[in-house]
Each structure stands twice: as C-alpha cells, then as structure tokens.
Amino acid sequence: MNFTNAQLERYSRHIILEDVGVKGQEKLLNSKVLIIGTGGLGAPAALYLGAAGIGTVGLVDGDTVDLSNLQRQVIHSTADVGKAKVISGKESINAINPDVKVIPYQERATADNIKDIIKDQDYDFILDGTDNFPVKFLINDACVMLKKPFSHAGIIRFQGQTMTYVPGKGPCYRCVFKNPPPPDVVPTCQQAGVLGVMGGVIGTIQATEAIKYITGAGSLLTGYLLTYDAKKMEFRKVKLAHDKNCAICGEDPSITELIDYEIAACSIADNKKLG
C-alpha cells in the first residue's frame, strides 16, 4: 500500500522500528481486532490499538457510561455519562485516529451472538476485556471453536493477570481454569474494589499482544500466565501446560455448543483463583 504523508508522520515511530517497519505497519492497517468489553481493560487497549493504526476495531458492550466507571475506564469522559460505551469508545478512538474504522456492537456477548460478532468482520485477534467469569469462558470457547487467537485478562484490587491463546500453540483458558466458579464464591468488583491503573497496566499488555501477533514481532504469552501484584510491584510469568483432556480444546472435546453460564459480576479472587 502507499502511505500518505500524514500516515508516514503518524506512524513514523513504528516504521523506524526494525521489528515493525513499513511492512509491519501495513499489517496493522489491514488488521481487524475485536474488543469485548470497553471497561477497565478494554478502554486503554482500544485507545492504544486505535493509535497504533489497527485498521478495524470492533467494540462489544451493552452498557452505558456510569460515573463510577471513570476512575479506570479512560476511553470515556465525564461528558459521556449516560452514553453507550461503544459509542463513547468509537468517538474517543476516532478523535485520536480518524483513519480507524470502529464498529460498535451495542450488546452483551452471549452464546447466541458471539460467533456472529466474531465472524462479522472475520476478526484477526480478540481481546477479552470483560469483568466476569461466565463471559470469559464463553469468549474462550467461541475462539477455540472458530480457531481465533485471543488475549484473556482479569483485574481486581491490586492484582492482574493475562495470557494469550493461539490455536494449536498452547493451552486455552479452560485448560487452566476448567469451569466458572459458583456465582457466590468470588467477590465482585463492587465488593472488592480495584485500583484504577490496573486496567491500564494489564489492558495495554493485551494491546501489545495483539500488535505483536499481527506484526510477528517478539514472542507472545502463549503457554504462559503473566501475573502482576501492584502492591509488591512484581510480575510473575508462570508456565502453563495444554490439557489433552480439556473439554473444549482437548483430544476428545465434550463441549460442542456454546452456553451461557450464570453470571456473577466481576473478576478475580487471588493469585490462585485468578480469572
């Protein structure tokens, strides 16, 4: 493709990178990334992916902006309170980079619609920016079935985690966590709280994984769980194994259809039960 003078200037810091260059930036401009959830994780990820020049960004979220979101969901502003998150997100991305095609899906991801949403633009990479276990398992199962790579992440209190699934190259989310916990076992975000900047730390790592996957630069968090403890300022990279008996990606999968599990709001309990 022929870059305009404006594009050459906008993406100049990418273009001079040996591992990205003109060809890598071309790949980004021709790529399509779907972000499910435009909250604490999806918000910073969407901003950086838009700034990086991802050609098409899909945003999936059925919620509207609430004042309590603004402590961490940096894609929205005070003026956006009451507005659909996907519309607020679209406006913010295009304010940074008008070249990006932003497709808003103002709906929650469910067993009935998630495959159609992913297939809508034949997205290259999926980001899980959701805040509850049932949808995380739904995203995992849909991506495994459709052979789509995706980045999982979760945050709560001062802790976060992320991992990347690439079809045929390591474990999926269900290999590690098996099944959603009962709804009353894990505290909700409203009960436990979350440090606002956690979404920025982990969400931008997710965006980095998407960019690396598309450009082929570096190595991904495939087969690893990266955890972060903000209080101790410690990252830990844990090796993960593929489960040959996994119900969705194992040798004899028992899950052949998507289902909606009972939802209890929000994310993770501790480093042993992060989700």
Tab-separated table of C-alpha atoms in Angstrom:
chain	number	residue	atom	x	y	z
A	1	MET	CA	0.000	0.000	0.000
A	2	ASN	CA	1.033	3.599	-0.489
A	3	PHE	CA	1.249	5.580	2.727
A	4	THR	CA	0.088	9.183	2.715
A	5	ASN	CA	2.467	11.823	4.054
A	6	ALA	CA	0.215	12.123	7.123
A	7	GLN	CA	0.409	8.361	7.733
A	8	LEU	CA	4.177	8.339	7.362
A	9	GLU	CA	4.383	11.021	10.025
A	10	ARG	CA	1.729	9.481	12.304
A	11	TYR	CA	3.316	6.023	12.319
A	12	SER	CA	6.953	7.133	11.981
A	13	ARG	CA	7.992	5.706	15.357
A	14	HIS	CA	6.652	2.306	14.319
A	15	ILE	CA	8.169	2.477	10.867
A	16	ILE	CA	11.691	3.079	12.182
A	17	LEU	CA	11.415	0.038	14.471
A	18	GLU	CA	13.341	-2.836	12.918
A	19	ASP	CA	10.740	-5.382	14.104
A	20	VAL	CA	7.798	-3.425	12.675
A	21	GLY	CA	8.852	-1.222	9.788
A	22	VAL	CA	6.741	-0.401	6.752
A	23	LYS	CA	5.563	-3.985	6.289
A	24	GLY	CA	4.525	-4.312	9.914
A	25	GLN	CA	2.609	-1.048	9.844
A	26	GLU	CA	0.906	-2.211	6.661
A	27	LYS	CA	-0.195	-5.348	8.506
A	28	LEU	CA	-1.600	-3.253	11.340
A	29	LEU	CA	-3.533	-1.014	8.950
A	30	ASN	CA	-5.012	-4.079	7.263
A	31	SER	CA	-5.844	-5.886	10.511
A	32	LYS	CA	-9.081	-6.278	12.474
A	33	VAL	CA	-9.225	-6.554	16.261
A	34	LEU	CA	-12.349	-7.198	18.327
A	35	ILE	CA	-12.503	-5.924	21.911
A	36	ILE	CA	-15.216	-7.480	24.053
A	37	GLY	CA	-15.858	-5.102	26.937
A	38	THR	CA	-14.957	-1.397	26.892
A	39	GLY	CA	-14.333	-1.127	30.634
A	40	GLY	CA	-11.166	-1.063	32.706
A	41	LEU	CA	-9.237	-3.403	30.396
A	42	GLY	CA	-10.833	-2.706	27.040
A	43	ALA	CA	-10.654	1.087	27.386
A	44	PRO	CA	-6.848	1.536	27.395
A	45	ALA	CA	-6.390	-1.354	24.971
A	46	ALA	CA	-8.775	0.262	22.488
A	47	LEU	CA	-7.058	3.639	22.705
A	48	TYR	CA	-3.604	2.207	22.050
A	49	LEU	CA	-4.778	-0.091	19.259
A	50	GLY	CA	-6.506	2.818	17.576
A	51	ALA	CA	-3.404	4.983	17.958
A	52	ALA	CA	-1.263	2.157	16.548
A	53	GLY	CA	-3.299	2.156	13.346
A	54	ILE	CA	-5.300	-1.048	13.614
A	55	GLY	CA	-7.470	-0.799	10.524
A	56	THR	CA	-10.708	-2.048	12.056
A	57	VAL	CA	-11.575	-2.111	15.754
A	58	GLY	CA	-14.789	-3.753	16.932
A	59	LEU	CA	-16.214	-2.791	20.336
A	60	VAL	CA	-18.713	-5.055	22.110
A	61	ASP	CA	-20.531	-3.731	25.173
A	62	GLY	CA	-24.170	-3.359	26.126
A	63	ASP	CA	-23.636	-0.890	28.989
A	64	THR	CA	-23.765	2.880	29.256
A	65	VAL	CA	-21.123	5.049	30.894
A	66	ASP	CA	-21.550	5.484	34.647
A	67	LEU	CA	-19.727	8.000	36.852
A	68	SER	CA	-18.099	5.154	38.804
A	69	ASN	CA	-16.508	3.890	35.554
A	70	LEU	CA	-14.354	6.982	35.095
A	71	GLN	CA	-11.823	6.045	37.801
A	72	ARG	CA	-10.357	3.456	35.398
A	73	GLN	CA	-12.183	3.408	32.035
A	74	VAL	CA	-10.095	6.104	30.383
A	75	ILE	CA	-11.762	5.922	26.987
A	76	HIS	CA	-14.812	7.679	28.477
A	77	SER	CA	-15.115	11.197	29.911
A	78	THR	CA	-17.464	12.936	32.340
A	79	ALA	CA	-19.450	14.296	29.399
A	80	ASP	CA	-20.088	10.702	28.257
A	81	VAL	CA	-22.026	9.664	31.392
A	82	GLY	CA	-25.257	8.042	30.218
A	83	LYS	CA	-23.914	7.417	26.700
A	84	ALA	CA	-23.496	3.925	25.256
A	85	LYS	CA	-19.935	2.782	25.982
A	86	VAL	CA	-19.357	1.571	22.428
A	87	ILE	CA	-20.350	4.981	21.036
A	88	SER	CA	-18.189	6.840	23.547
A	89	GLY	CA	-15.341	4.455	22.716
A	90	LYS	CA	-15.771	4.961	18.981
A	91	GLU	CA	-15.673	8.739	19.381
A	92	SER	CA	-12.536	8.616	21.533
A	93	ILE	CA	-10.665	6.304	19.157
A	94	ASN	CA	-11.540	8.398	16.120
A	95	ALA	CA	-10.553	11.586	17.962
A	96	ILE	CA	-7.052	10.070	18.215
A	97	ASN	CA	-7.007	8.448	14.788
A	98	PRO	CA	-9.790	9.185	12.278
A	99	ASP	CA	-8.398	6.557	9.891
A	100	VAL	CA	-9.566	3.687	12.126
A	101	LYS	CA	-12.856	2.023	11.224
A	102	VAL	CA	-14.617	1.478	14.550
A	103	ILE	CA	-17.583	-0.902	14.575
A	104	PRO	CA	-19.794	-0.639	17.689
A	105	TYR	CA	-21.812	-3.653	18.820
A	106	GLN	CA	-24.154	-2.277	21.465
A	107	GLU	CA	-24.997	-5.611	23.013
A	108	ARG	CA	-23.647	-8.085	25.529
A	109	ALA	CA	-21.722	-11.079	24.250
A	110	THR	CA	-23.870	-14.193	24.602
A	111	ALA	CA	-23.886	-17.762	23.365
A	112	ASP	CA	-26.391	-16.687	20.702
A	113	ASN	CA	-24.436	-13.792	19.197
A	114	ILE	CA	-20.715	-14.133	19.905
A	115	LYS	CA	-19.862	-16.285	16.888
A	116	ASP	CA	-21.749	-13.960	14.557
A	117	ILE	CA	-19.968	-10.925	16.003
A	118	ILE	CA	-16.538	-12.521	15.542
A	119	LYS	CA	-17.432	-13.615	12.007
A	120	ASP	CA	-18.938	-10.221	11.119
A	121	GLN	CA	-15.561	-8.784	10.079
A	122	ASP	CA	-13.586	-12.034	10.325
A	123	TYR	CA	-11.536	-10.503	13.142
A	124	ASP	CA	-7.854	-11.446	13.316
A	125	PHE	CA	-7.464	-11.181	17.094
A	126	ILE	CA	-9.869	-10.957	20.054
A	127	LEU	CA	-9.360	-9.143	23.364
A	128	ASP	CA	-11.288	-10.288	26.430
A	129	GLY	CA	-11.901	-7.108	28.400
A	130	THR	CA	-14.862	-8.450	30.368
A	131	ASP	CA	-15.316	-8.481	34.126
A	132	ASN	CA	-16.997	-11.811	34.820
A	133	PHE	CA	-16.112	-15.493	34.607
A	134	PRO	CA	-19.064	-16.767	32.522
A	135	VAL	CA	-18.311	-14.446	29.604
A	136	LYS	CA	-14.586	-15.192	29.841
A	137	PHE	CA	-15.334	-18.890	29.368
A	138	LEU	CA	-17.749	-18.028	26.562
A	139	ILE	CA	-15.083	-15.987	24.746
A	140	ASN	CA	-12.561	-18.786	25.196
A	141	ASP	CA	-14.896	-21.456	23.881
A	142	ALA	CA	-16.022	-19.371	20.896
A	143	CYS	CA	-12.433	-18.529	19.943
A	144	VAL	CA	-11.346	-22.172	20.229
A	145	MET	CA	-14.282	-23.278	18.080
A	146	LEU	CA	-13.609	-20.585	15.467
A	147	LYS	CA	-9.815	-21.032	15.665
A	148	LYS	CA	-9.242	-17.400	16.635
A	149	PRO	CA	-6.352	-16.144	18.802
A	150	PHE	CA	-7.294	-14.075	21.824
A	151	SER	CA	-5.922	-12.357	24.918
A	152	HIS	CA	-7.503	-13.099	28.294
A	153	ALA	CA	-7.089	-10.751	31.247
A	154	GLY	CA	-8.561	-10.092	34.669
A	155	ILE	CA	-8.028	-7.460	37.361
A	156	ILE	CA	-9.172	-6.917	40.942
A	157	ARG	CA	-7.853	-4.971	43.924
A	158	PHE	CA	-4.090	-4.593	43.271
A	159	GLN	CA	-3.748	-7.737	41.145
A	160	GLY	CA	-3.978	-8.610	37.492
A	161	GLN	CA	-3.237	-11.401	35.084
A	162	THR	CA	-3.158	-12.079	31.369
A	163	MET	CA	-2.475	-14.908	28.936
A	164	THR	CA	-2.674	-15.375	25.170
A	165	TYR	CA	-4.254	-18.248	23.282
A	166	VAL	CA	-3.172	-19.106	19.767
A	167	PRO	CA	-4.885	-22.087	18.088
A	168	GLY	CA	-2.658	-25.150	18.074
A	169	LYS	CA	0.079	-23.428	20.096
A	170	GLY	CA	-0.537	-23.971	23.775
A	171	PRO	CA	-3.316	-24.126	26.352
A	172	CYS	CA	-6.617	-22.307	26.262
A	173	TYR	CA	-8.209	-20.558	29.234
A	174	ARG	CA	-10.272	-23.635	30.063
A	175	CYS	CA	-7.119	-25.803	30.150
A	176	VAL	CA	-6.059	-23.754	33.166
A	177	PHE	CA	-9.298	-22.844	34.956
A	178	LYS	CA	-11.627	-25.694	33.842
A	179	ASN	CA	-15.043	-24.224	34.725
A	180	PRO	CA	-16.540	-20.963	36.048
A	181	PRO	CA	-16.694	-20.798	39.865
A	182	PRO	CA	-20.118	-20.749	41.565
A	183	PRO	CA	-21.605	-17.226	41.464
A	184	ASP	CA	-21.360	-16.686	45.232
A	185	VAL	CA	-17.720	-17.766	45.674
A	186	VAL	CA	-15.740	-14.877	44.174
A	187	PRO	CA	-16.192	-11.274	45.402
A	188	THR	CA	-17.459	-8.754	42.875
A	189	CYS	CA	-15.610	-5.611	41.798
A	190	GLN	CA	-18.115	-3.558	43.744
A	191	GLN	CA	-17.372	-5.609	46.856
A	192	ALA	CA	-13.601	-5.919	46.486
A	193	GLY	CA	-12.672	-2.746	44.599
A	194	VAL	CA	-9.922	-2.305	42.035
A	195	LEU	CA	-7.043	0.143	41.721
A	196	GLY	CA	-7.887	2.221	38.661
A	197	VAL	CA	-4.492	1.987	36.998
A	198	MET	CA	-4.629	-1.822	36.994
A	199	GLY	CA	-6.714	-1.680	33.837
A	200	GLY	CA	-4.053	0.445	32.183
A	201	VAL	CA	-1.210	-1.900	33.117
A	202	ILE	CA	-2.918	-5.117	32.040
A	203	GLY	CA	-5.031	-3.683	29.209
A	204	THR	CA	-2.004	-2.220	27.460
A	205	ILE	CA	-0.248	-5.584	27.736
A	206	GLN	CA	-3.243	-7.078	25.925
A	207	ALA	CA	-2.912	-4.425	23.215
A	208	THR	CA	0.796	-5.247	22.965
A	209	GLU	CA	-0.012	-8.923	22.440
A	210	ALA	CA	-2.424	-8.050	19.627
A	211	ILE	CA	0.163	-5.848	17.904
A	212	LYS	CA	2.874	-8.494	18.282
A	213	TYR	CA	0.594	-11.207	16.916
A	214	ILE	CA	-0.304	-9.126	13.866
A	215	THR	CA	3.227	-7.948	13.089
A	216	GLY	CA	5.026	-11.138	14.124
A	217	ALA	CA	7.361	-9.184	16.398
A	218	GLY	CA	8.714	-10.897	19.509
A	219	SER	CA	7.155	-13.790	21.410
A	220	LEU	CA	3.641	-13.974	22.830
A	221	LEU	CA	2.263	-15.027	26.205
A	222	THR	CA	1.247	-18.318	24.623
A	223	GLY	CA	1.652	-21.077	27.179
A	224	TYR	CA	2.227	-18.588	29.999
A	225	LEU	CA	0.180	-16.737	32.597
A	226	LEU	CA	1.602	-13.318	33.452
A	227	THR	CA	0.521	-12.080	36.878
A	228	TYR	CA	1.073	-8.649	38.367
A	229	ASP	CA	0.975	-7.561	42.003
A	230	ALA	CA	0.912	-3.767	42.150
A	231	LYS	CA	1.492	-3.614	45.919
A	232	LYS	CA	4.743	-5.551	45.622
A	233	MET	CA	5.452	-4.200	42.114
A	234	GLU	CA	6.137	-7.756	40.971
A	235	PHE	CA	5.450	-9.526	37.702
A	236	ARG	CA	5.489	-13.318	37.596
A	237	LYS	CA	5.434	-15.439	34.442
A	238	VAL	CA	4.026	-18.910	35.048
A	239	LYS	CA	4.453	-21.725	32.532
A	240	LEU	CA	1.165	-23.384	31.548
A	241	ALA	CA	0.556	-26.796	30.028
A	242	HIS	CA	-2.014	-27.813	27.478
A	243	ASP	CA	-4.570	-30.214	28.921
A	244	LYS	CA	-5.132	-33.057	26.488
A	245	ASN	CA	-8.386	-33.753	28.349
A	246	CYS	CA	-9.609	-30.151	28.083
A	247	ALA	CA	-13.355	-30.050	27.484
A	248	ILE	CA	-13.020	-27.616	24.576
A	249	CYS	CA	-9.540	-27.957	23.015
A	250	GLY	CA	-8.541	-31.456	24.151
A	251	GLU	CA	-8.262	-34.639	22.139
A	252	ASP	CA	-11.915	-35.545	22.659
A	253	PRO	CA	-13.847	-32.302	23.347
A	254	SER	CA	-17.074	-32.689	25.313
A	255	ILE	CA	-18.193	-29.101	24.681
A	256	THR	CA	-19.659	-28.834	21.197
A	257	GLU	CA	-22.084	-25.961	21.715
A	258	LEU	CA	-21.764	-22.596	23.431
A	259	ILE	CA	-23.730	-21.998	26.608
A	260	ASP	CA	-24.397	-19.003	28.867
A	261	TYR	CA	-23.344	-19.671	32.448
A	262	GLU	CA	-24.969	-17.893	35.362
A	263	ILE	CA	-23.311	-14.505	35.755
A	264	ALA	CA	-21.980	-13.031	38.961
A	265	ALA	CA	-20.379	-9.632	38.445
A	266	CYS	CA	-16.605	-9.406	38.182
A	267	SER	CA	-13.343	-10.895	38.222
A	268	ILE	CA	-10.723	-12.479	40.373
A	269	ALA	CA	-10.162	-13.564	43.925
A	270	ASP	CA	-6.462	-14.149	44.451
A	271	ASN	CA	-3.407	-15.365	42.611
A	272	LYS	CA	-4.529	-18.977	42.948
A	273	LYS	CA	-8.023	-18.358	41.597
A	274	LEU	CA	-7.475	-15.521	39.158
A	275	GLY	CA	-9.958	-15.489	36.327
